[in-house]
Short mmCIF file of C-alpha atoms in Angstrom, two decimals:
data_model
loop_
_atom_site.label_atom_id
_atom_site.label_comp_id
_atom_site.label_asym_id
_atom_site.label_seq_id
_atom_site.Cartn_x
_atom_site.Cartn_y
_atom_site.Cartn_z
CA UNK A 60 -31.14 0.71 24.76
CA UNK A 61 -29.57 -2.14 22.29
CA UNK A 62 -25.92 -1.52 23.84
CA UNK A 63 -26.05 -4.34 26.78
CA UNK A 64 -28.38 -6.58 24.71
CA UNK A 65 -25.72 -6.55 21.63
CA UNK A 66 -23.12 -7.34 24.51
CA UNK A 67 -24.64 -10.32 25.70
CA UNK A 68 -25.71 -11.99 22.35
CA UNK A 69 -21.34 -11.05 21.79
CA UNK A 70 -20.56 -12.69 24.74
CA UNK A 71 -22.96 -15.83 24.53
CA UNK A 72 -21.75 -16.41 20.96
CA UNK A 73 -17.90 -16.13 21.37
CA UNK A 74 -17.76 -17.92 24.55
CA UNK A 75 -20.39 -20.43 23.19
CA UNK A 76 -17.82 -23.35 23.42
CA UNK A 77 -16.61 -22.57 26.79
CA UNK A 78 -19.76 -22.45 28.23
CA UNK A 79 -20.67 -26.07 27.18
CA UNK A 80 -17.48 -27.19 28.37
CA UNK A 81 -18.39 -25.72 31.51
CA UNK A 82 -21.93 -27.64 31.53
CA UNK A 83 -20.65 -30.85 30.89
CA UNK A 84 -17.80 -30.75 33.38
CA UNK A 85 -20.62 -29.85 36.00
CA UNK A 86 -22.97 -32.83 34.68
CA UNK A 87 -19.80 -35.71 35.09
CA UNK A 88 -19.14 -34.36 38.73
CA UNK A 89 -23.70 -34.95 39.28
CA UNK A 90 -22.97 -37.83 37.65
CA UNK A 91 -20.58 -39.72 39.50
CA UNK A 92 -22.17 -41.74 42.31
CA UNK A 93 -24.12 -42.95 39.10
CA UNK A 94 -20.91 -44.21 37.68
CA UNK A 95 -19.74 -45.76 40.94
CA UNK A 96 -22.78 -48.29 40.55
CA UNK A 97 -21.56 -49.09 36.69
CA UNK A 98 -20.24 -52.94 36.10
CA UNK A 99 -16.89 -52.28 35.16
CA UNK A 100 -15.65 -55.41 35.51
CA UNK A 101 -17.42 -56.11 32.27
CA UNK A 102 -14.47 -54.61 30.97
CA UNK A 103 -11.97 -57.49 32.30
CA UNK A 104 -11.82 -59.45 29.26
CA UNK A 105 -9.99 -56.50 26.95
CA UNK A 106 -6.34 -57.95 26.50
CA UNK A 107 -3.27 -56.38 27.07
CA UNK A 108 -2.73 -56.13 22.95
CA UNK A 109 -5.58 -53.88 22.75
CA UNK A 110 -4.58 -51.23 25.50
CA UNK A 111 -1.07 -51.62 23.64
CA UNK A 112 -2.57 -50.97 20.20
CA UNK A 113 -4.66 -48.52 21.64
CA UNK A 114 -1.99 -47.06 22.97
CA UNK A 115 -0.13 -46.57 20.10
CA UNK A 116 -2.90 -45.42 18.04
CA UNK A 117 -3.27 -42.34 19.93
CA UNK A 118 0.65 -41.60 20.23
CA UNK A 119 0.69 -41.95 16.24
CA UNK A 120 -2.21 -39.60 16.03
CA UNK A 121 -0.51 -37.44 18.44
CA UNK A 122 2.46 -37.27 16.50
CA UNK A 123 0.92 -37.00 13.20
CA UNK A 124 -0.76 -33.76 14.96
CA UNK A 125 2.42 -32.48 15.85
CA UNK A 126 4.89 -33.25 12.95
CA UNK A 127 1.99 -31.71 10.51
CA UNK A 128 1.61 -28.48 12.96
CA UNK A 129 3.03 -25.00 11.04
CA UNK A 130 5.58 -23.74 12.60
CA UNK A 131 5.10 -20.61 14.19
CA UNK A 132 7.07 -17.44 12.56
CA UNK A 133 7.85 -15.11 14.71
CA UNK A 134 9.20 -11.39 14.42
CA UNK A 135 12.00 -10.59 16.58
CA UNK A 136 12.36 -6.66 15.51
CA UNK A 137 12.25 -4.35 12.89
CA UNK A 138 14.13 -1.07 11.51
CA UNK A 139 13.15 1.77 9.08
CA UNK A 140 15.42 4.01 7.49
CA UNK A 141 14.92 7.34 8.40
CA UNK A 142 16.47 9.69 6.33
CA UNK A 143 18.82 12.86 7.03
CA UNK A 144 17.17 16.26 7.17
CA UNK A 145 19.57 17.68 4.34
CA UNK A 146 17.29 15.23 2.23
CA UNK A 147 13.91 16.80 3.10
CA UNK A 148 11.49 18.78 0.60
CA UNK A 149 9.15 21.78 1.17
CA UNK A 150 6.42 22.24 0.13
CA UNK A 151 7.96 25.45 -1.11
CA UNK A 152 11.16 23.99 -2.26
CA UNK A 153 8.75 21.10 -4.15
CA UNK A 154 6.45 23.74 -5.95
CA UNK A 155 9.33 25.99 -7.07
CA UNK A 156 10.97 22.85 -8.66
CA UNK A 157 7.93 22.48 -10.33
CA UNK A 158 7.29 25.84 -11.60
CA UNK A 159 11.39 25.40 -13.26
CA UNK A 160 10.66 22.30 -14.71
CA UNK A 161 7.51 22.16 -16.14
CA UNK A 162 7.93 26.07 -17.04
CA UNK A 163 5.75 25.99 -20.21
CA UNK A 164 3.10 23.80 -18.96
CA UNK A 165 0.78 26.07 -16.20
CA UNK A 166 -1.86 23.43 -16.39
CA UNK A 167 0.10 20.90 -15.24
CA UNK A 168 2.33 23.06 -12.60
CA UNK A 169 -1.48 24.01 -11.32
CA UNK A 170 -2.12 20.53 -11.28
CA UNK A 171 0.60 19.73 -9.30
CA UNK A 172 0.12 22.11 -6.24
CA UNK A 173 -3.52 21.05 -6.11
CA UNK A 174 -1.91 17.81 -5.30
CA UNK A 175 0.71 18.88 -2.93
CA UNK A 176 -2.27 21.16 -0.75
CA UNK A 177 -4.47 18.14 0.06
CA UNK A 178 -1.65 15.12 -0.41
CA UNK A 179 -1.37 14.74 3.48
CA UNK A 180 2.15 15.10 3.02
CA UNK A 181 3.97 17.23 6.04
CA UNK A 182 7.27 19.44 5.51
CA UNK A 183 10.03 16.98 6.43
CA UNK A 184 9.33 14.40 3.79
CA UNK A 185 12.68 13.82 1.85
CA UNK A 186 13.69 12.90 -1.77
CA UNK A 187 17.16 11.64 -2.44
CA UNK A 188 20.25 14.24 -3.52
CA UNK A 189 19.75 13.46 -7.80
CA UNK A 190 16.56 14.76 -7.47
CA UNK A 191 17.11 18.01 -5.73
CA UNK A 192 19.48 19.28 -8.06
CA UNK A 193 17.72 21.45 -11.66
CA UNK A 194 17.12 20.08 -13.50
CA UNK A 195 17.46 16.63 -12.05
CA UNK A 196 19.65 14.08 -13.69
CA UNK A 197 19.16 11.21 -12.65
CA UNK A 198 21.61 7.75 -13.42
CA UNK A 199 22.25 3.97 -12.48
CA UNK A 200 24.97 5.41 -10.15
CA UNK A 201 22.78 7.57 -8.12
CA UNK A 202 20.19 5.11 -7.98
CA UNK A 203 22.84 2.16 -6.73
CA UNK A 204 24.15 5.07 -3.69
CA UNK A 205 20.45 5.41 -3.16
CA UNK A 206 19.84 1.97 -2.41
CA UNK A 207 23.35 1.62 -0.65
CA UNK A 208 21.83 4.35 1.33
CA UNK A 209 18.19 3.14 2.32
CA UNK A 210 19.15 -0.19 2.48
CA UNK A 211 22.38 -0.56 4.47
CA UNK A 212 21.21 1.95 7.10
CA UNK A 213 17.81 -0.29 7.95
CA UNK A 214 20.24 -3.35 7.91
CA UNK A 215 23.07 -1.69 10.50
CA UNK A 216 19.92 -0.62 12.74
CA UNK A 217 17.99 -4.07 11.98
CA UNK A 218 21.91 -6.09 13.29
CA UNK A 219 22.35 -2.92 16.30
CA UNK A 220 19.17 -4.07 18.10
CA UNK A 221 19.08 -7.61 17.51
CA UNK A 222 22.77 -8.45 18.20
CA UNK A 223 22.60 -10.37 15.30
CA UNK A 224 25.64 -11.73 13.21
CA UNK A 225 24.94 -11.31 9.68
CA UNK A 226 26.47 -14.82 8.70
CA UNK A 227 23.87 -16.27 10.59
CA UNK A 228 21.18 -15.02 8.14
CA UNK A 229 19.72 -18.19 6.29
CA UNK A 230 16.99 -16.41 4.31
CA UNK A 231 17.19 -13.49 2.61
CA UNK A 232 13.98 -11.93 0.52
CA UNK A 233 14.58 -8.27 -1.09
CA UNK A 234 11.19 -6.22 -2.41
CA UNK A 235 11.91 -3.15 -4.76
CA UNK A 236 9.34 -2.85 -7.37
CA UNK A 237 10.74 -0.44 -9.86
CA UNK A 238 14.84 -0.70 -9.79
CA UNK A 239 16.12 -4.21 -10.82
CA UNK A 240 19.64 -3.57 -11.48
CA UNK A 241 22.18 -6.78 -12.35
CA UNK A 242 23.86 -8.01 -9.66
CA UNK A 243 20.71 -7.58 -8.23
CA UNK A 244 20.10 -5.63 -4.95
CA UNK A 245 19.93 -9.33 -2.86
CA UNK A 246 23.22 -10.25 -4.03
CA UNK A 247 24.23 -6.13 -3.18
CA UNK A 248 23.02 -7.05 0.24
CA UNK A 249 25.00 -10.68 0.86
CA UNK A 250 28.37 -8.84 -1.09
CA UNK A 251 27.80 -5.95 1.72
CA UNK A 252 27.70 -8.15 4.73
CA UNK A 253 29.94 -11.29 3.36
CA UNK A 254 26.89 -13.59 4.41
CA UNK A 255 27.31 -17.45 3.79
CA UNK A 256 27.82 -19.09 0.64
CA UNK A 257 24.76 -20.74 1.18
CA UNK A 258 21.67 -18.22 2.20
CA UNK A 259 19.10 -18.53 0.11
CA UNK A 260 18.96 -15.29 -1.16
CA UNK A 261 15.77 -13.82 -3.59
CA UNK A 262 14.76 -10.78 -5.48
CA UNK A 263 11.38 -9.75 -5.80
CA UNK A 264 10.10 -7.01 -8.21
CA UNK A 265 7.74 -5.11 -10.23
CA UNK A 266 5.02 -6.58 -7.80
CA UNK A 267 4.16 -2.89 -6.19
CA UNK A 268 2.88 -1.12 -2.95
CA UNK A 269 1.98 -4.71 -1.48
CA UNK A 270 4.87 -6.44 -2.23
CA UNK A 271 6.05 -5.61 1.68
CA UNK A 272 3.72 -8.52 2.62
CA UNK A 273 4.29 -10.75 -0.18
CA UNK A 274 7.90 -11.00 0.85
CA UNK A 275 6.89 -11.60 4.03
CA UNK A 276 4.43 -14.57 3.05
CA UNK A 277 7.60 -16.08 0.66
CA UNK A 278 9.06 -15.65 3.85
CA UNK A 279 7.00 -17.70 6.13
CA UNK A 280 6.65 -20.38 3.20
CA UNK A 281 10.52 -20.91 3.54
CA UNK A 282 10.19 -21.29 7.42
CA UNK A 283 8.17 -24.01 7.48
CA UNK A 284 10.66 -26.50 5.70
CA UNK A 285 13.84 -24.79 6.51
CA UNK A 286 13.86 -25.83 10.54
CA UNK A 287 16.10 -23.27 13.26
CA UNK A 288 16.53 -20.60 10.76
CA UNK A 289 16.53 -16.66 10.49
CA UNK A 290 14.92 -14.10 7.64
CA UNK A 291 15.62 -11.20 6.62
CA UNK A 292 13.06 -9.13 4.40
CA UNK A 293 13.90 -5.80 3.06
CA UNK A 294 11.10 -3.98 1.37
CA UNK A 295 12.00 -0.51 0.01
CA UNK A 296 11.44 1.46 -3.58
CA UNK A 297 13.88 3.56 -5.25
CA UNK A 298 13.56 7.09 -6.36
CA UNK A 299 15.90 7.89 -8.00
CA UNK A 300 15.30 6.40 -11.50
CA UNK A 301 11.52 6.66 -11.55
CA UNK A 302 10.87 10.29 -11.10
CA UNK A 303 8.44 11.05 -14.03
CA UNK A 304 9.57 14.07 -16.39
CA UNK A 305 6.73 14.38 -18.82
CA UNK A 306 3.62 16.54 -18.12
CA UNK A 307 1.00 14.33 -18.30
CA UNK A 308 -1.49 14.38 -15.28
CA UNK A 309 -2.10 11.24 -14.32
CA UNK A 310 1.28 10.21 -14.37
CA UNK A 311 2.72 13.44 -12.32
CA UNK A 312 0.65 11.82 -9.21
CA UNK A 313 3.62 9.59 -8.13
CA UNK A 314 5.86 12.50 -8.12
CA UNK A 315 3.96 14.84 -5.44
CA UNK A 316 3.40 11.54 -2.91
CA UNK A 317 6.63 9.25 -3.47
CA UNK A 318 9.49 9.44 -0.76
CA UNK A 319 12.33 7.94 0.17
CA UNK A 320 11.82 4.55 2.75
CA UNK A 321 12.93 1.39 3.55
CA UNK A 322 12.35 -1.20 6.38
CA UNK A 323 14.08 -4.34 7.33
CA UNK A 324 12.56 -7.30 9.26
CA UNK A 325 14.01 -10.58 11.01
CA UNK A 326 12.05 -13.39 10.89
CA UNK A 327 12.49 -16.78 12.50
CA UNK A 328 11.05 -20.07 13.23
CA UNK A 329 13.30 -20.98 16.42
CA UNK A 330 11.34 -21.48 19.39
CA UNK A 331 14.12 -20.74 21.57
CA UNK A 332 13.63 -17.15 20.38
CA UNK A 333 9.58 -16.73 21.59
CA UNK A 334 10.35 -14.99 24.64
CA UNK A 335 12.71 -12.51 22.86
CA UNK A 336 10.45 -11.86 19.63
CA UNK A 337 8.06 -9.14 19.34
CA UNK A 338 5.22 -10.42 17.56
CA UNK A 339 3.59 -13.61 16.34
CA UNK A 340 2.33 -13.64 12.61
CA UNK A 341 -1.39 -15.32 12.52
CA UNK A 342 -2.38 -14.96 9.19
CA UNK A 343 -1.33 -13.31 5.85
CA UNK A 344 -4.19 -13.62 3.43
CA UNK A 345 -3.56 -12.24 -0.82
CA UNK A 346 -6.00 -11.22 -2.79
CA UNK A 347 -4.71 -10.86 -6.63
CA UNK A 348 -7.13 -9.29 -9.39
CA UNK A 349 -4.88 -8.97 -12.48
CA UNK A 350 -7.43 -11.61 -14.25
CA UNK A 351 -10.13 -8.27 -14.11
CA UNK A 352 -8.45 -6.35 -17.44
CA UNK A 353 -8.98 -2.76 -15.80
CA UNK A 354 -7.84 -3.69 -12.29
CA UNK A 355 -4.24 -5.51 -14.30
CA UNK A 356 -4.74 -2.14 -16.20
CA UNK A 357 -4.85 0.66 -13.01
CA UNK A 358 -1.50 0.95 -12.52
CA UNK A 359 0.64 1.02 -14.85
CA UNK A 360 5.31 1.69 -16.00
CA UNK A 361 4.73 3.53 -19.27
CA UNK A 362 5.94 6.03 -21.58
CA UNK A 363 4.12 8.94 -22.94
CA UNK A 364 3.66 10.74 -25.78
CA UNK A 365 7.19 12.30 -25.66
CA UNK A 366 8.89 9.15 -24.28
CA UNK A 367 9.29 10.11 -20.50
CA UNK A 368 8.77 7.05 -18.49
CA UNK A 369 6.74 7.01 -15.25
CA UNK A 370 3.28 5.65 -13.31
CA UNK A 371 0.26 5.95 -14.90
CA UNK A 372 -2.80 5.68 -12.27
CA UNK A 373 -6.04 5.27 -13.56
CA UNK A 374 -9.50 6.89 -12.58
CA UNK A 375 -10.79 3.88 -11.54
CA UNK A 376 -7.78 3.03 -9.01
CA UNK A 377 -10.29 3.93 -5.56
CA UNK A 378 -13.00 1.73 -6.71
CA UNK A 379 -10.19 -1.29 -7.76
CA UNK A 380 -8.79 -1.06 -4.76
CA UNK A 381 -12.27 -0.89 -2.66
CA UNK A 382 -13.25 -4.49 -4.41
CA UNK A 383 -10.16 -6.10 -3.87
CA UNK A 384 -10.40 -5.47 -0.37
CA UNK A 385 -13.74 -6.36 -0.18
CA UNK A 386 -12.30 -9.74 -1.76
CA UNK A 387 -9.39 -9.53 0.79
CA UNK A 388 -11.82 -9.58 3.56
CA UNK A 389 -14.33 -11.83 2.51
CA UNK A 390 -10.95 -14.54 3.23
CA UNK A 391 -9.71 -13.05 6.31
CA UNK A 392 -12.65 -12.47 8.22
CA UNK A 393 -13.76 -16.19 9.12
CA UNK A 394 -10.17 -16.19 10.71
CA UNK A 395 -10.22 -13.31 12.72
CA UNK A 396 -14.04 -12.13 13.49
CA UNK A 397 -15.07 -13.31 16.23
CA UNK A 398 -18.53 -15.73 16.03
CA UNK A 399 -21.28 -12.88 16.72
CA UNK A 400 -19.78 -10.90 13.69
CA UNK A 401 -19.78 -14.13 11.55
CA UNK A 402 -23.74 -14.74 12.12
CA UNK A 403 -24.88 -11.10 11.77
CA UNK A 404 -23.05 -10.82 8.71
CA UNK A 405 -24.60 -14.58 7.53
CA UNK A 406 -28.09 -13.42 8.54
CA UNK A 407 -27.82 -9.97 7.04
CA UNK A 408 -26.89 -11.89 3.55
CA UNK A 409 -29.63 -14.11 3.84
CA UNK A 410 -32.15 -12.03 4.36
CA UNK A 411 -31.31 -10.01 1.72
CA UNK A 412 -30.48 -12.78 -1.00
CA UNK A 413 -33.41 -15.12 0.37
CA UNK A 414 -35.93 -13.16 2.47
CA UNK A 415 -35.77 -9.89 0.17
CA UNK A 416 -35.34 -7.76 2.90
CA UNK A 417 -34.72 -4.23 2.25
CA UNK A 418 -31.36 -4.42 4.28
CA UNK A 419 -27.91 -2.70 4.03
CA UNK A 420 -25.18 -5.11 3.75
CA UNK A 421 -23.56 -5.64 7.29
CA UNK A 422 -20.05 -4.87 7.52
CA UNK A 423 -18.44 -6.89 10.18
CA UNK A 424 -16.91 -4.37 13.18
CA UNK A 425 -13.25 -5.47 12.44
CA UNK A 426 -12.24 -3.05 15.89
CA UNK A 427 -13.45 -6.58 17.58
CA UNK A 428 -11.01 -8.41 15.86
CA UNK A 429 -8.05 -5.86 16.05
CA UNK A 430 -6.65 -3.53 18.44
CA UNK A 431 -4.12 -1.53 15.73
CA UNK A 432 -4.29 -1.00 12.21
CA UNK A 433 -1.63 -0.25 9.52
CA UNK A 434 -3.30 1.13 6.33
CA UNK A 435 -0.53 1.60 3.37
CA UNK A 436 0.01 5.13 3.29
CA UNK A 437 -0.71 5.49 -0.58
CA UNK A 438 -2.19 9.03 -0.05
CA UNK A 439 -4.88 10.84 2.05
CA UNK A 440 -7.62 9.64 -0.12
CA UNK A 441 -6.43 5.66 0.12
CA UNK A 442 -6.87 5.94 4.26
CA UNK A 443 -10.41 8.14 3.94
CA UNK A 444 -11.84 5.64 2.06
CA UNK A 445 -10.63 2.49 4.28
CA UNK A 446 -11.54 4.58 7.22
CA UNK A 447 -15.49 4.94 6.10
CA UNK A 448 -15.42 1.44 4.79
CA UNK A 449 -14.14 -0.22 7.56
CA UNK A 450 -16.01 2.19 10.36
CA UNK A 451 -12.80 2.90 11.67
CA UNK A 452 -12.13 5.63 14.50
CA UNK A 453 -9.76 8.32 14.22
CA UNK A 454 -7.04 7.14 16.64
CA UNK A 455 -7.62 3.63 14.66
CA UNK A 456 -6.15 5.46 11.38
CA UNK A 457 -3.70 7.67 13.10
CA UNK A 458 -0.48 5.52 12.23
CA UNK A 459 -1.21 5.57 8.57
CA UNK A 460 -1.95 9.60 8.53
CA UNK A 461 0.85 10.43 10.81
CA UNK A 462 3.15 8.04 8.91
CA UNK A 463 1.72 9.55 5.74
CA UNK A 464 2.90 13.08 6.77
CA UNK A 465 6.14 12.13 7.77
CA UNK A 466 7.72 9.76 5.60
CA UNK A 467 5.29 10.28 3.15
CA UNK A 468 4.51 7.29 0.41
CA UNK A 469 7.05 5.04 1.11
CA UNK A 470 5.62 2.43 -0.90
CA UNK A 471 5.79 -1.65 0.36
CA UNK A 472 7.84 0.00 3.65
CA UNK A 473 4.76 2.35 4.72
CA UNK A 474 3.30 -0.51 6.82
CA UNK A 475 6.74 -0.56 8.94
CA UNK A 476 6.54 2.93 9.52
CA UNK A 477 3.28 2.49 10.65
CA UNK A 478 3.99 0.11 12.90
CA UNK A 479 6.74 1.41 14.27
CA UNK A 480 4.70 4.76 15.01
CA UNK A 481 2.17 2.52 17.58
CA UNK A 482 5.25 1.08 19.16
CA UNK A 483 6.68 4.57 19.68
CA UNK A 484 3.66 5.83 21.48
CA UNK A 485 3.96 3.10 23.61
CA UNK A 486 0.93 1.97 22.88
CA UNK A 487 1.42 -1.82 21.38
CA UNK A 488 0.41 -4.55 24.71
CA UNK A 489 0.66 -8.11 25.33
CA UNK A 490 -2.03 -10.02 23.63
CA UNK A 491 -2.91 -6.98 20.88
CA UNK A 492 -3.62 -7.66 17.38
CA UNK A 493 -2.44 -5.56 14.54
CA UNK A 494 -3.78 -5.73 11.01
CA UNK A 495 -1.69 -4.65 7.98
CA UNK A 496 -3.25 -3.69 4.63
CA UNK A 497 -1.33 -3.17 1.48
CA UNK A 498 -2.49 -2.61 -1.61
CA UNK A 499 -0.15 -2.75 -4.88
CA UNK A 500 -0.39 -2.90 -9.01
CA UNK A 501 -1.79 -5.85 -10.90
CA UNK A 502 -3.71 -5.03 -9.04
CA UNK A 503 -3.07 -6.76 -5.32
CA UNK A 504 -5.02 -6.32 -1.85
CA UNK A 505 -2.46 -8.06 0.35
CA UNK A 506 -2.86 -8.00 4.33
CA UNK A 507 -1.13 -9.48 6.78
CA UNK A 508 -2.01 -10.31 10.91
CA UNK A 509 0.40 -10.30 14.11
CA UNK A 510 0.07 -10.64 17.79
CA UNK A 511 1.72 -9.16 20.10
CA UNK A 512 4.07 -11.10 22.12
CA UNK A 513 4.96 -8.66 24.81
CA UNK A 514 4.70 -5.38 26.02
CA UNK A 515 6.23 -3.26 23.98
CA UNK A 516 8.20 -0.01 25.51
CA UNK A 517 8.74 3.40 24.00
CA UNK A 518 12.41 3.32 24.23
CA UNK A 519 14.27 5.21 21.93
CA UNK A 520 16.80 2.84 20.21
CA UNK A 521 17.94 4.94 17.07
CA UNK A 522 14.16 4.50 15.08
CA UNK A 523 12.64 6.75 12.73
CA UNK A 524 10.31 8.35 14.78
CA UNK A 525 13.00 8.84 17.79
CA UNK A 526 13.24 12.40 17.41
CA UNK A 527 10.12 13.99 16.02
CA UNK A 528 7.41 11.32 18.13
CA UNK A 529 6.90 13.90 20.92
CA UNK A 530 5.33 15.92 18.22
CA UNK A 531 2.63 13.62 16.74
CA UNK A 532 -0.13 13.44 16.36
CA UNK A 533 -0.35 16.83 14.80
CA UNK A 534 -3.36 18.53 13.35
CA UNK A 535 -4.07 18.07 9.24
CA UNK A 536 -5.94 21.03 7.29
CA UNK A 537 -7.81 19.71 4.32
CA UNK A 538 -6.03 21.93 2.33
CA UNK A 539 -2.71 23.52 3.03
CA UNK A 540 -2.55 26.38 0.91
CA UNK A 541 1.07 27.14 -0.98
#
């Protein structure tokens, strides 16, 4: 009974400007035999040096309009590493590593296949060689060919499809939160593919899950004062040297979810290049909560009790991560939401702050203001949660669970693979919106917006999902017993 009432207030609200354009235009053309009968010649007397100055006034505001205008960044393609199948771990093959390793500990080995049963994970998720081999022993070596690995394979597919020449690169921003080797992986990167002397080259780490989207806002920064130029962000994490040892619980979490992943993105600010990019980005909003002492606190690099180093995630970590995107949103949504969402949600607070009202807060329906969304694929329990916050439909969260299953948590890069999943199905349009959420230690709610530029076909050009997207989406037990 509400349904077509709700519609109408939606559609007299958002088009509320249009519709009093549309009023006025119709009250000039009533009014113009009026005007016909006006004096105009009372205007005579204005000189010729005030139409010039006039004149000029508006070109200078003009061009102060213009020269002041952001440039727009666009994003001409993607690629994400996929990984070869000689890589991939089991559940089986997982589990039995566990049961070796952690031999004297049942508690924890129970612990551990609790995780794996209702992680999310699928069967073809893959860890690099170091860590297959038992015990694993792990070294700066094996992480370097790991990276070499990841990182040149997303940049050969990343130069394939765009035709790009490498020495063209101007910008170049590298995310990997846990390996920082010297040279650092940037400078790996320009020494690989002999770019110029003069890129502006920049290494970003220890900033977590949402770093992905922090390099990407560095990114856009740079376009704005760097004119004609290209980008290139990598965002990735490295396995190899951060695969906890130790026993403790709630730092064996990282080691049941973790994969191997990597994407790389070009950037640019050329308009020359509109037609040819993919998307447009709109908006990238960061929301940082390291002043808050338990959300700087929920995940932490540490060492235990017997000096193993690894991720420690707290209790807490769900709630943490459901305020700072309530912060995150409480930004973003005046840019996106359309009007009707923006008064509900202003009369819903007042009449609970003011009026008393026994209400429920109103959570804005974000499906109005986005046609695809790319949850970071932290873990089953990360998406579940977003997914009853945020009213969201199945389909809606299908990218994130599918990527989830796949690739597993590929940390900053799950947002690629994600995205890369809707462009597969051949389901990413002209004109559609996609919101990206990622969340990260210190603790950071970062999210980032993009329009669609064209239609986007399901070709297969080499991607990750290439050969295995006939088979999604597939059907996820609660609990997949081992």
């Amino acid at each position: 009974m509400l349904k077509f009432p709700k519609q109408s207030y939606d559609h007299l609200i958002n088009h509320f400007y249009s519709i009093i354009l549309i009023l006025l235009i119709i009250i000039f053309g009533i009014s113009i035999p009026a005007f016909q009968r006006t004096p105009f010649h009372l205007f005579n007397h204005l000189s010729f040096i005030h139409g010039l100055a006039f004149y000029l006034l508006a070109i200078s505001i003009l061009m102060f309009y213009f020269l002041n205008k952001p440039r727009t960044v666009y994003l001409l393609d993607f690629a994400c590493f996929k990984p070869s199948p000689v890589l991939r771990v089991p559940f089986a093959t997982a589990a039995e590593h566990g049961r070796i390793i952690l031999a004297s500990q049942p508690k924890s080995i129970a612990f551990q296949v609790k995780i794996f049963e209702r992680s999310g994970l699928g069967e073809e998720t893959c860890l690099p060689h170091p860590l297959h081999y038992l015990p694993p022993n792990p070294n700066m070596m094996d992480a370097r060919d790991e990276s070499h690995l990841v990182i040149f394979s997303a940049m050969d597919s990343l130069f394939r499809q765009t035709g790009l020449d490498p020495k063209d690169i101007d910008i170049l921003i590298v995310n990997c939160s846990l390996f920082s080797p010297t040279p650092s992986i940037s400078a790996m990167v320009v020494n690989k593919y002999k770019m110029r002397s003069n890129v502006k080259s920049f290494n970003l780490s220890g900033m977590g899950c949402s770093a992905g989207l922090i390099s990407i806002d560095f990114a856009k920064n740079l376009l704005q004062v760097h004119p004609e130029a290209y980008a290139v962000v990598i965002s990735t994490e490295i396995i190899t040297p951060n695969s906890y040892m130790g026993k403790e619980r709630s730092m064996l979490l990282p080691n049941c979810l973790f994969r191997m992943g990597g994407a790389a993105i070009l950037l640019t600010n050329k308009r020359s290049q509109r037609k040819h990019a993919k998307y447009s980005l709109l908006h990238v909003i960061r929301t940082h909560k390291g002043s808050d002492e338990k959300s700087y606190r929920c995940v932490t690099q540490e060492e235990d009790k017997e000096g193993h180093v690894g991720i420690a995630l707290n209790l807490d970590l769900m709630v943490i991560a459901a305020n700072s995107l309530k912060a995150n949103i409480s930004t973003i949504g005046p840019l996106v939401l359309p009007l009707s969402e923006q008064l509900l949600f202003v009369f819903n607070l007042m009449g609970r702050k003011f009026l008393k009202l026994d209400l429920k807060p109103y959570i804005p329906d974000f499906k109005k203001a986005f046609d695809h969304f790319c949850i970071h694929a932290g873990g089953r329990a990360v998406i579940d949660e977003l997914q009853k916050n945020l009213r969201l439909s199945p389909e809606h969260v299908e990218a994130s669970r599918m990527a989830l299953h796949r690739f597993g948590n590929t940390s900053s890069s799950s947002l690629w693979y994600e995205l890369g999943y809707i462009e597969a199905k051949g389901r990413m349009k002209k004109g559609d919106r996609a919101w990206q959420i990622g969340f990260g230690s210190g603790f950071k709610c970062n999210s980032a917006v993009w329009k669609c530029n064209r239609d986007i076909e399901a070709t297969k050009n080499g991607g990750a999902w290439d050969d295995c997207i006939h088979r999604y989406p597939v059907y996820e037990p609660d609990v997949v017993k081992l």
